[in-house]
Tab-separated table of N, CA and C in Angstrom:
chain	number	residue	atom	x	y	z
A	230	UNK	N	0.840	-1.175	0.000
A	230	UNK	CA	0.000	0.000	0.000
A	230	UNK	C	0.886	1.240	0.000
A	231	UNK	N	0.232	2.101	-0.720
A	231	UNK	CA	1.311	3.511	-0.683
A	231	UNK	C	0.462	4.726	-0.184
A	232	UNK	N	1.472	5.419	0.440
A	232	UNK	CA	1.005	6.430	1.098
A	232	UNK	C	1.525	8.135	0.402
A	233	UNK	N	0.296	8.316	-0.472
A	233	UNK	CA	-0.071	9.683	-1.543
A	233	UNK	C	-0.161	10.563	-0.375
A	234	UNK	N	0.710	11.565	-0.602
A	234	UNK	CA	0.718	12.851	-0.012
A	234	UNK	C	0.306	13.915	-0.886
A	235	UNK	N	-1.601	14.079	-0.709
A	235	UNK	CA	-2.098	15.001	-1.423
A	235	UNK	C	-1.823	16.172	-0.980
A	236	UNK	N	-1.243	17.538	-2.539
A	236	UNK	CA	-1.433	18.969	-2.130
A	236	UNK	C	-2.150	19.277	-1.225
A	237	UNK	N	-3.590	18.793	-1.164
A	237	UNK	CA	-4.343	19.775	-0.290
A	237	UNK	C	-4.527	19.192	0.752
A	238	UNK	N	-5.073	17.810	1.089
A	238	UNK	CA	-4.861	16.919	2.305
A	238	UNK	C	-4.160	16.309	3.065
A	239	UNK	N	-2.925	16.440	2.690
A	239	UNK	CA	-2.014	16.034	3.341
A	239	UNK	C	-1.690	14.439	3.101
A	240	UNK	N	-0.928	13.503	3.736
A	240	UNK	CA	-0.924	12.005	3.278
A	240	UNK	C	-1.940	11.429	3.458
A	241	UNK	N	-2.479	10.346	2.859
A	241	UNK	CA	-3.280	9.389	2.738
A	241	UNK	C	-3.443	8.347	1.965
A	242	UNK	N	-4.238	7.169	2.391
A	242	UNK	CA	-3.487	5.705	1.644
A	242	UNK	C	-3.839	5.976	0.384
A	243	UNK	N	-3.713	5.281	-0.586
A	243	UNK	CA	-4.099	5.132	-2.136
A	243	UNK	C	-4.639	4.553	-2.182
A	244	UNK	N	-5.854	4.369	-1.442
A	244	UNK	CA	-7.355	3.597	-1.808
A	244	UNK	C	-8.100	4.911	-1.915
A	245	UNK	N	-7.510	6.079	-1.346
A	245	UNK	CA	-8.526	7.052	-1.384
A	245	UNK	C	-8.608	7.910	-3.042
A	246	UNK	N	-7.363	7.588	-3.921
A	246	UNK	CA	-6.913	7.981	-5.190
A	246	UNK	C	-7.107	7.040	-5.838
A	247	UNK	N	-7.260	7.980	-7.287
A	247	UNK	CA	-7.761	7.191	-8.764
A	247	UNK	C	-6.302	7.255	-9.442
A	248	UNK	N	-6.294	6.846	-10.100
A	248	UNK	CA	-4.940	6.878	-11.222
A	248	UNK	C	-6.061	7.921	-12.685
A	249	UNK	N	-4.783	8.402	-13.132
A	249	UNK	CA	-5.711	9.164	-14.157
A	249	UNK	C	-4.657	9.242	-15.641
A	250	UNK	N	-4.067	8.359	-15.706
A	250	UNK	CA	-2.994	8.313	-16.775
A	250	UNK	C	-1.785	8.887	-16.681
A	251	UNK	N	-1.056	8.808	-17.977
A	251	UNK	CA	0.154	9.502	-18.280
A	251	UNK	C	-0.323	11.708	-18.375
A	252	UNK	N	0.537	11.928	-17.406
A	252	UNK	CA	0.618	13.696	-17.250
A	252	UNK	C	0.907	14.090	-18.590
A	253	UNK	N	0.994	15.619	-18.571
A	253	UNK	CA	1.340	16.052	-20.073
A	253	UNK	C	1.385	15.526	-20.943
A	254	UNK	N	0.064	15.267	-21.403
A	254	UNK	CA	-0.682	14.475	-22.864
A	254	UNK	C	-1.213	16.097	-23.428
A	255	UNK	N	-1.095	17.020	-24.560
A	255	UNK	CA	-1.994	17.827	-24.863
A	255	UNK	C	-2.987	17.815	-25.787
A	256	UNK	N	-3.561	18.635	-25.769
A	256	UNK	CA	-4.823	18.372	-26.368
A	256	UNK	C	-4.595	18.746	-27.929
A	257	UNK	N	-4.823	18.151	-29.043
A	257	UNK	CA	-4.889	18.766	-30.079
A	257	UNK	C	-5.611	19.716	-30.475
A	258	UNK	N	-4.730	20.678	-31.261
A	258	UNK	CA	-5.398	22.103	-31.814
A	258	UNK	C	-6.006	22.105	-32.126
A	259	UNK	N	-6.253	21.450	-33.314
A	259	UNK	CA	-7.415	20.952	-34.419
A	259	UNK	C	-8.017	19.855	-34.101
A	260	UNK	N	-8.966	19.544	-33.106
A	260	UNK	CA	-8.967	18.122	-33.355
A	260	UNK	C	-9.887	17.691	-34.402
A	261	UNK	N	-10.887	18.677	-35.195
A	261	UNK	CA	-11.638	18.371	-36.416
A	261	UNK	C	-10.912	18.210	-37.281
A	262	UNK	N	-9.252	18.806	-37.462
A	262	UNK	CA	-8.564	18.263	-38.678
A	262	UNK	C	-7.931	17.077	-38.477
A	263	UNK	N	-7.829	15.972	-37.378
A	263	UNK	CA	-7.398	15.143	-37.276
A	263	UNK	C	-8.130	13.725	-37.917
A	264	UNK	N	-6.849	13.262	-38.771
A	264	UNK	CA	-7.505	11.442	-38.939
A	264	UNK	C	-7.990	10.670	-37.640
A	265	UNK	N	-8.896	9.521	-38.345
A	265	UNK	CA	-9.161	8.568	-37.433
A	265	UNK	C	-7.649	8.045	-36.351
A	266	UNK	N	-7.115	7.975	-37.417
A	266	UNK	CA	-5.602	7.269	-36.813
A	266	UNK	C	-4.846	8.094	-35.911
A	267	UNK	N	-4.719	9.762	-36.126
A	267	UNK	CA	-4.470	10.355	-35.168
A	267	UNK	C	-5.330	10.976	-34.087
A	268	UNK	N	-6.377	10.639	-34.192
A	268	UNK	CA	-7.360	11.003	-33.024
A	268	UNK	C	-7.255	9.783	-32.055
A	269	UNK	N	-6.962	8.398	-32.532
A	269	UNK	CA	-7.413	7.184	-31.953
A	269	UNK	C	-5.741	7.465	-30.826
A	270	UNK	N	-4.483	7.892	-31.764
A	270	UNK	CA	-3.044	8.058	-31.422
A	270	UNK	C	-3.504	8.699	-30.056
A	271	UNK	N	-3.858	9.938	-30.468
A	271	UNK	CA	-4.444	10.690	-28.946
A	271	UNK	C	-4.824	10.309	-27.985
A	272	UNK	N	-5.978	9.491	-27.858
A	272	UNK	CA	-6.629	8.995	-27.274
A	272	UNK	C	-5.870	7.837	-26.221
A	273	UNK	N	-5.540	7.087	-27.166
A	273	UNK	CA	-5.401	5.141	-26.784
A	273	UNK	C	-3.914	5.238	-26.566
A	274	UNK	N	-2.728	5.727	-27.379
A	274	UNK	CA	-1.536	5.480	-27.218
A	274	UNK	C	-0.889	6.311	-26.362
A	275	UNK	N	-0.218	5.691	-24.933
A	275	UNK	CA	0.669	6.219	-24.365
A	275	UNK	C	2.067	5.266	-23.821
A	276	UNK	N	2.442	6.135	-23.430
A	276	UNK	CA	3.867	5.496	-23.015
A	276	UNK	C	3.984	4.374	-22.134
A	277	UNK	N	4.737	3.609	-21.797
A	277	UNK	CA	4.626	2.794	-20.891
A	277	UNK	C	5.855	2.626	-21.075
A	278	UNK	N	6.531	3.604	-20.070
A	278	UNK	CA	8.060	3.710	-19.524
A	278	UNK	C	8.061	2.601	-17.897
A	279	UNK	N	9.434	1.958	-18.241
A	279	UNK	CA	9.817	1.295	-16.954
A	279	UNK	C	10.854	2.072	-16.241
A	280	UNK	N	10.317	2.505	-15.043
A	280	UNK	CA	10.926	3.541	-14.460
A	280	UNK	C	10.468	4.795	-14.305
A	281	UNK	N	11.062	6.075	-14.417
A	281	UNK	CA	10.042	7.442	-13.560
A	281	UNK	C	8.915	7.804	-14.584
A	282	UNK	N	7.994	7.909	-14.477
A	282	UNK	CA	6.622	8.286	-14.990
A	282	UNK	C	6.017	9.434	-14.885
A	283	UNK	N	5.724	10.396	-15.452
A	283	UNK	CA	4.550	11.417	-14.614
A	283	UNK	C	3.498	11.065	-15.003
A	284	UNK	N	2.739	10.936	-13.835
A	284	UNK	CA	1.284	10.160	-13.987
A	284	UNK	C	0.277	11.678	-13.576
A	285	UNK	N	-0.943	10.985	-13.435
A	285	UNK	CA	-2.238	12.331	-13.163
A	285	UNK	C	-3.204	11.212	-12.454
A	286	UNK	N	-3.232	11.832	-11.059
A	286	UNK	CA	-3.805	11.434	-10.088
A	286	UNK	C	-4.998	12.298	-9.210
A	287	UNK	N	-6.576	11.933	-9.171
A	287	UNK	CA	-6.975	12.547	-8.593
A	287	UNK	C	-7.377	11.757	-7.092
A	288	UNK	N	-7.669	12.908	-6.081
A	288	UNK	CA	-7.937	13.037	-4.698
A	288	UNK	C	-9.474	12.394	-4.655
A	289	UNK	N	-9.653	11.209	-4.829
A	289	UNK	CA	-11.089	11.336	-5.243
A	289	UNK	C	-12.127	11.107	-4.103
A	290	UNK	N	-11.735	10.652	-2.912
A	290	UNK	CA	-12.499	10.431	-1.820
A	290	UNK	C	-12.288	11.788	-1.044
A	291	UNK	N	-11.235	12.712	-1.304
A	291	UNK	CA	-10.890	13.817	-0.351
A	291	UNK	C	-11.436	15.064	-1.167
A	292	UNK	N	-10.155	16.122	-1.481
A	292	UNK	CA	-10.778	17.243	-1.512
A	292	UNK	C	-10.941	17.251	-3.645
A	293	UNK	N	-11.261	15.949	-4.052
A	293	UNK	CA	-11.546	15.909	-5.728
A	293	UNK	C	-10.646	16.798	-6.958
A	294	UNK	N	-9.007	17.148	-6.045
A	294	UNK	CA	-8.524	17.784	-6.599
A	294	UNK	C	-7.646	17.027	-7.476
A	295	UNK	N	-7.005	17.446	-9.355
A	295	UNK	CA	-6.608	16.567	-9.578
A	295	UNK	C	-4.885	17.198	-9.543
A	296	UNK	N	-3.679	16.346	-9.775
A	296	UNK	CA	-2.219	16.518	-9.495
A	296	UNK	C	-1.193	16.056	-10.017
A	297	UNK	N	-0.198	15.920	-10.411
A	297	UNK	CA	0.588	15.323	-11.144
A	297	UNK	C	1.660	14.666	-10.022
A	298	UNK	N	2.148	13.162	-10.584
A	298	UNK	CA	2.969	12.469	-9.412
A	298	UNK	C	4.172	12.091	-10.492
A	299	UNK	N	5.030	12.486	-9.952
A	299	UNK	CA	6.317	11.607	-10.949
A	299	UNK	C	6.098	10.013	-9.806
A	300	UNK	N	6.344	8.935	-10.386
A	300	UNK	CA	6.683	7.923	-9.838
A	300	UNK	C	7.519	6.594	-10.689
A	301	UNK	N	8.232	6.196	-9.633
A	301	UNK	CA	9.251	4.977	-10.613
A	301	UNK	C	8.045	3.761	-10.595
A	302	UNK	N	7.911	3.441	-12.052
A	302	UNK	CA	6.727	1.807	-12.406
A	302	UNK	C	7.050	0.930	-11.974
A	303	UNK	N	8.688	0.755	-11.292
A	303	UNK	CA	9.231	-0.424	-10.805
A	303	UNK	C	9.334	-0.907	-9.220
A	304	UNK	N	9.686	0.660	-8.854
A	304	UNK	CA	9.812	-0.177	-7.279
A	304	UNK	C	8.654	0.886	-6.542
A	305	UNK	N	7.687	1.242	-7.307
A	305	UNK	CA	6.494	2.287	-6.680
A	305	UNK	C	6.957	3.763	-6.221
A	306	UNK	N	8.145	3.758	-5.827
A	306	UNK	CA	8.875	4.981	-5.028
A	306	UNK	C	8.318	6.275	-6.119
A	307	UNK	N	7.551	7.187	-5.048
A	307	UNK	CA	7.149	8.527	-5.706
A	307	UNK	C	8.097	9.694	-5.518
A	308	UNK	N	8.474	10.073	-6.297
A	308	UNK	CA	10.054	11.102	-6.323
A	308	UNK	C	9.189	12.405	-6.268
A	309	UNK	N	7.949	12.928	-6.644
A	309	UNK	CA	7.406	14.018	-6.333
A	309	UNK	C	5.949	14.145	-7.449
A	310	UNK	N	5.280	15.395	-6.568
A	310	UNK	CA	3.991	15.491	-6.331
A	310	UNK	C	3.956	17.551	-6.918
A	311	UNK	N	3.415	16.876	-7.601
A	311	UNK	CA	3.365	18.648	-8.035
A	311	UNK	C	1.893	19.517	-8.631
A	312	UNK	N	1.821	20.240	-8.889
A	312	UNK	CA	0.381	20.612	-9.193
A	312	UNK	C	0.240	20.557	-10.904
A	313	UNK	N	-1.158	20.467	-11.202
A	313	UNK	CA	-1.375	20.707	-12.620
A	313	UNK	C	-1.269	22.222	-13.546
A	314	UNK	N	-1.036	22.100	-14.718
A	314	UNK	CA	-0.343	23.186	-15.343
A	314	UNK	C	1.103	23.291	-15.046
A	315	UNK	N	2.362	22.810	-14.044
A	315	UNK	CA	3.313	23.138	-13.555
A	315	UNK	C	4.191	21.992	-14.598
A	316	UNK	N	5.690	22.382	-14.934
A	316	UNK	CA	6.198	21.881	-15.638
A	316	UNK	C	6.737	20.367	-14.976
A	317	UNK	N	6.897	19.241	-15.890
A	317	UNK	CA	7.739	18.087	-15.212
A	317	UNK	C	9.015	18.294	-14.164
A	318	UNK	N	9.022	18.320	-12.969
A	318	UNK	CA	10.365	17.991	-12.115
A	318	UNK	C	11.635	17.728	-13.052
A	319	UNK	N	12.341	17.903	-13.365
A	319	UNK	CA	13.633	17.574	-13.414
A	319	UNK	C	14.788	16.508	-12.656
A	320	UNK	N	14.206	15.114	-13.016
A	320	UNK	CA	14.562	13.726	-11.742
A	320	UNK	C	15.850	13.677	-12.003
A	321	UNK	N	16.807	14.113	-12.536
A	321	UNK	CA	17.994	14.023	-12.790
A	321	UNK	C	18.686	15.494	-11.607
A	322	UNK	N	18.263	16.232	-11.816
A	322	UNK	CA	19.172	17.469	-10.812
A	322	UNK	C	18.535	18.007	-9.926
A	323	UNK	N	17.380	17.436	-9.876
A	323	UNK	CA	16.021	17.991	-8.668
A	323	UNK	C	14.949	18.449	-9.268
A	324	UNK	N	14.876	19.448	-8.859
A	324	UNK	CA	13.400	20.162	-9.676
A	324	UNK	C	13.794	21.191	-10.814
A	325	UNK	N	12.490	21.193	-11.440
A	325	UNK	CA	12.801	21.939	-12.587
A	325	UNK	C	12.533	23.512	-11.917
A	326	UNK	N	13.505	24.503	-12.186
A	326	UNK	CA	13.041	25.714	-11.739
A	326	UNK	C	11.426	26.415	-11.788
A	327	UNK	N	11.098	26.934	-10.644
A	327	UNK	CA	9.709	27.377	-10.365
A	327	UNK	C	8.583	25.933	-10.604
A	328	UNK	N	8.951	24.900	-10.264
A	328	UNK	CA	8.257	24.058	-10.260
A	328	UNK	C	7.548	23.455	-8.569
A	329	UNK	N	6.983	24.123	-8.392
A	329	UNK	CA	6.675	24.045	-6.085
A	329	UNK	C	6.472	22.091	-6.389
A	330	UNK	N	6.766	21.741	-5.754
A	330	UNK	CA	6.349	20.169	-5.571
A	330	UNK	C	5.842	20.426	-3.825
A	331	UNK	N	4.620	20.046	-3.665
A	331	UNK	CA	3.885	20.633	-2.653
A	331	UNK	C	4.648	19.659	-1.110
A	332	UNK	N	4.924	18.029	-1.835
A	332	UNK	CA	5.517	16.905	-1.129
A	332	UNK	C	6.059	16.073	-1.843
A	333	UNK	N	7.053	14.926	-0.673
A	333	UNK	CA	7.100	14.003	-1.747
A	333	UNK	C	6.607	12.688	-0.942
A	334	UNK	N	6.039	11.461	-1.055
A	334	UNK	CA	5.083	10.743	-0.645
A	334	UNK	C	6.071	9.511	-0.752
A	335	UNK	N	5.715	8.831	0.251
A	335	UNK	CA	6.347	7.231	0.281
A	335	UNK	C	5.631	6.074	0.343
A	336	UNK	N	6.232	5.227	0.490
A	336	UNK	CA	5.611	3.941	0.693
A	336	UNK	C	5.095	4.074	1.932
A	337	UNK	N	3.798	3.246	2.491
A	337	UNK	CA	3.443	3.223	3.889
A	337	UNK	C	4.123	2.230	4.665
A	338	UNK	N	4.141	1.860	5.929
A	338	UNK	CA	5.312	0.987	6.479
A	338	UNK	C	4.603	-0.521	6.198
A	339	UNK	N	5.214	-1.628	6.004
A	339	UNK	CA	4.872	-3.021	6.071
A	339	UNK	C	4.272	-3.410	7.776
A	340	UNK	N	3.738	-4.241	7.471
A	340	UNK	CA	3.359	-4.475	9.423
A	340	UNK	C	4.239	-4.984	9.670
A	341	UNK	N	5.226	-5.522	9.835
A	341	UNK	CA	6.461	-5.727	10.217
A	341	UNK	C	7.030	-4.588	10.680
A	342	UNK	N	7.049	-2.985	10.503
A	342	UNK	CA	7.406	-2.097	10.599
A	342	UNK	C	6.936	-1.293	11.114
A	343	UNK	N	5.515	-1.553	11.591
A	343	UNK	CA	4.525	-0.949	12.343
A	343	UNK	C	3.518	-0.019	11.475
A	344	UNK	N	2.633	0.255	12.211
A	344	UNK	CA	1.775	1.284	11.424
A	344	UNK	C	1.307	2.222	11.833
């Protein structure tokens, strides 16, 4: 179980969050000038990187706000939590300038580790 440290609520488990895809997808300009094939591209095709991700996560049992999470696909570890509209973190040298990352969220402890 992982423990999402929402902007506005503070931590809480991830039963209380939705997953909402891959972050910075944009919207096409035109989308009336688009083919079937690139509307479907839009839509259906995204990345599926092994390793850091920016995903789009909403608060959906709390305050319904939605957020962007960088997280690694492999060992769950969330490297940061930032708001929407705000540019990708920079996981290589820290953050990307003027980018607030509100927290950064961890795993919750195993019962072995207490709770």
């Amino acid at each position: 179980m992982l423990l999402i440290s929402c902007p506005n609520c503070g931590p809480r488990d991830e039963t209380e969050f939705h997953y909402g895809g891959q972050a910075h997808i944009a919207y096409p300009e035109n989308p009336n000038d688009l083919s079937d094939r690139e509307w479907a591209e839009y839509l259906f095709y995204r990345e599926n990187t092994k390793g850091t991700f920016a995903e789009r996560w909403v608060h959906s049992t709390g305050c319904r706000q939605w957020f962007n999470m960088l997280r690694d696909t492999v060992s769950y570890d969330i490297q940061s939590i930032y708001a929407m509209g705000h540019p990708r973190p920079d996981t290589q040298a820290g953050l990307a300038p003027g980018a607030p990352t509100t927290s950064t969220a961890t795993a919750a402890p195993t019962s072995s580790e207490g709770v």
